[in-house]
Short mmCIF file of C-alpha atoms in Angstrom, two decimals:
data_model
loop_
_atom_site.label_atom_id
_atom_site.label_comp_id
_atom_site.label_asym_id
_atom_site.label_seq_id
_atom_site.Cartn_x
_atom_site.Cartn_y
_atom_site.Cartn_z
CA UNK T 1 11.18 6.82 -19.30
CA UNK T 2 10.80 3.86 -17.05
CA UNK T 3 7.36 2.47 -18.62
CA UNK T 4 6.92 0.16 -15.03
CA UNK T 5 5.98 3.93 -13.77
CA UNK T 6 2.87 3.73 -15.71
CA UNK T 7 1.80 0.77 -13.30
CA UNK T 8 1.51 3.68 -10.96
CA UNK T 9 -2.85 4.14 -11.19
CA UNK T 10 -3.20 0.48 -10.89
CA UNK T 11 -1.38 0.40 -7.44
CA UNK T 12 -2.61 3.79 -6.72
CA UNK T 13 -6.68 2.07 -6.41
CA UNK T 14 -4.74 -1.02 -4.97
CA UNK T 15 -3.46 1.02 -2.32
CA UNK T 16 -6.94 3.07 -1.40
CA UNK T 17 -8.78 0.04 -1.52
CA UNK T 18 -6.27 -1.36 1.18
CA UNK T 19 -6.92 1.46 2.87
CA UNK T 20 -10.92 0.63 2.36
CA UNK T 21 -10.55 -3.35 3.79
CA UNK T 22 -8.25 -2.34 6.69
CA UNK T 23 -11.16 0.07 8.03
CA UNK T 24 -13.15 -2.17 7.54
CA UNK T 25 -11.26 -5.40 9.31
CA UNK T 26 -9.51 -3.09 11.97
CA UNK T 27 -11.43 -0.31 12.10
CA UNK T 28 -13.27 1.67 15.45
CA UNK T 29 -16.13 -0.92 15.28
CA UNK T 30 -13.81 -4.02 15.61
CA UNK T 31 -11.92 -2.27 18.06
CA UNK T 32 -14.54 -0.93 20.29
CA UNK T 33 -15.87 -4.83 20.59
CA UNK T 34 -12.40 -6.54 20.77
CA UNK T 35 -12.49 -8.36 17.84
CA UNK T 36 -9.47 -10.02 16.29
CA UNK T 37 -9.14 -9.03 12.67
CA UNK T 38 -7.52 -12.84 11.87
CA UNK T 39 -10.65 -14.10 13.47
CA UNK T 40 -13.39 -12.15 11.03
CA UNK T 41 -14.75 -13.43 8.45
CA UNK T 42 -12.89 -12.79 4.41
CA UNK T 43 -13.92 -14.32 1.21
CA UNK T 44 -11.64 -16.48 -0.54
CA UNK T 45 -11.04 -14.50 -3.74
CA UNK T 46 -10.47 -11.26 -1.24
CA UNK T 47 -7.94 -12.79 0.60
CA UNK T 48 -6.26 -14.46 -2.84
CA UNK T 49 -6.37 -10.95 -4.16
CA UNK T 50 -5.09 -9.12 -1.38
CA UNK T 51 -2.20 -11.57 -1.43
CA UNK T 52 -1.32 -11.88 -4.83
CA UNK T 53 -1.63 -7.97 -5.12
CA UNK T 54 0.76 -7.16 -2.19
CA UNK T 55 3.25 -9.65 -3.63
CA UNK T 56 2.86 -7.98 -6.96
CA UNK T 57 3.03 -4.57 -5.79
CA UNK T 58 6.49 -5.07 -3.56
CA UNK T 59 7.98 -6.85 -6.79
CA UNK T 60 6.81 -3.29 -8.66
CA UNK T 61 8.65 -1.50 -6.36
CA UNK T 62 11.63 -3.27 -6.19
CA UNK T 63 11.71 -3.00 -10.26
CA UNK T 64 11.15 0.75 -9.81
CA UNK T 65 15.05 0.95 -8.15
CA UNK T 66 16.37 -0.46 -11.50
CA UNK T 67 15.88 3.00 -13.01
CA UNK T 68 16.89 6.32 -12.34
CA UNK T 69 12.61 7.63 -13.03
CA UNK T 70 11.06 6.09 -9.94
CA UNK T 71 13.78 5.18 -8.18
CA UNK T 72 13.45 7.59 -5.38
CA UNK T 73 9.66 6.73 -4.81
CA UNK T 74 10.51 3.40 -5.08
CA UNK T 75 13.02 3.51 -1.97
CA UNK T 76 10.24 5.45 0.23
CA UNK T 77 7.79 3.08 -0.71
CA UNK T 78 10.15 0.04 0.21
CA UNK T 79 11.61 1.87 3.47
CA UNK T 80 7.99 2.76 4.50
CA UNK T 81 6.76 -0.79 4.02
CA UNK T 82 9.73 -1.90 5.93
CA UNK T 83 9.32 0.65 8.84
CA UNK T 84 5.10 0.43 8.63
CA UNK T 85 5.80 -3.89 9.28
CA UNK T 86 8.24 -3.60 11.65
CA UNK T 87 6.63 -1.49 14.13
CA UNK T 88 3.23 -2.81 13.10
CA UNK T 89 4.55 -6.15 14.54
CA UNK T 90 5.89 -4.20 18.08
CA UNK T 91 2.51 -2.58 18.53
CA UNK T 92 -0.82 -3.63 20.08
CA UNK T 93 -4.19 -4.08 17.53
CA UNK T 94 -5.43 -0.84 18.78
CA UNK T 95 -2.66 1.24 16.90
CA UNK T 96 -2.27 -1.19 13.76
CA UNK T 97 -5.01 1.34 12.34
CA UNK T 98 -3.03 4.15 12.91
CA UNK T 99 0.26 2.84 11.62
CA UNK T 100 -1.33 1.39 8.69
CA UNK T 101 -3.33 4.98 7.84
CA UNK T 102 0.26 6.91 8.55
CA UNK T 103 1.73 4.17 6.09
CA UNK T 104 -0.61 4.21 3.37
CA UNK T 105 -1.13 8.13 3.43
CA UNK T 106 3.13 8.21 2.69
CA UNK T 107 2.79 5.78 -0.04
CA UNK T 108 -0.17 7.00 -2.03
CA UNK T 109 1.83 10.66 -2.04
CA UNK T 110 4.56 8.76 -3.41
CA UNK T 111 2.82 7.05 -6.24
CA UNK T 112 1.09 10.56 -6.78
CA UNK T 113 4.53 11.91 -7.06
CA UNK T 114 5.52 9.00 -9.42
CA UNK T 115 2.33 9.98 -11.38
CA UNK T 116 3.28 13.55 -12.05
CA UNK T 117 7.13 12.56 -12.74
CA UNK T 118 5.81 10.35 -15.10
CA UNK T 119 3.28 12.70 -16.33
CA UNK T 120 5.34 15.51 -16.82
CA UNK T 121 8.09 13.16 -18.90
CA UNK T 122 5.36 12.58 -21.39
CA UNK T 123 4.23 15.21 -22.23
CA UNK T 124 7.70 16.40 -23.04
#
């Protein structure tokens, strides 16, 4: 069993509540008044966090291709983050919601799938 799998819950909440802040810093309100999310206003030990928890979270899934439990979900969560950035960069602020929704809804069914993978193997 790959025990870095059981990392999965922790980046499961990490990944809703990234879901929660980019709502909230690129959602339909800052949108509909044309405001730049870079611009807004983010506490120090949010932005620290949201850092050091992204940085964390690609390492995890980099460690999840060194064995063979994981390692599919652990190449769709890389190739999504890869596609999700690229053409986040190409598009305009009004679809960087949509992207990021589409990206994050991919990635928390593959941590899901991870879970019950991981599940299932223990209770064998």
């Amino acid at each position: 069993m790959n025990p870095f799998a059981l990392l999965a819950p922790l980046f499961l909440l990490f990944e809703l509540w990234q879901l929660f802040l980019s709502e909230r810093y690129m959602g339909i309100k800052q949108i509909r008044v044309n405001a730049d999310p870079r611009e807004l206003p983010m506490s120090g030990w949010i932005a620290g966090s949201w850092a050091g928890g992204l940085l964390v979270y690609f390492l995890w899934m980099v460690v999840l291709l060194f064995h063979p439990m994981g390692r599919a979900q652990g190449l769709v969560l890389l190739a999504v983050t890869a596609v999700g950035y690229a053409v986040r960069g190409a598009c305009g602020l009004k679809w960087v919601l949509v992207v990021l929704t589409f990206e994050g809804s991919i990635r928390v069914g593959m941590l899901l799938s991870l879970l019950l993978v991981t599940g299932r193997h223990l209770m064998k």
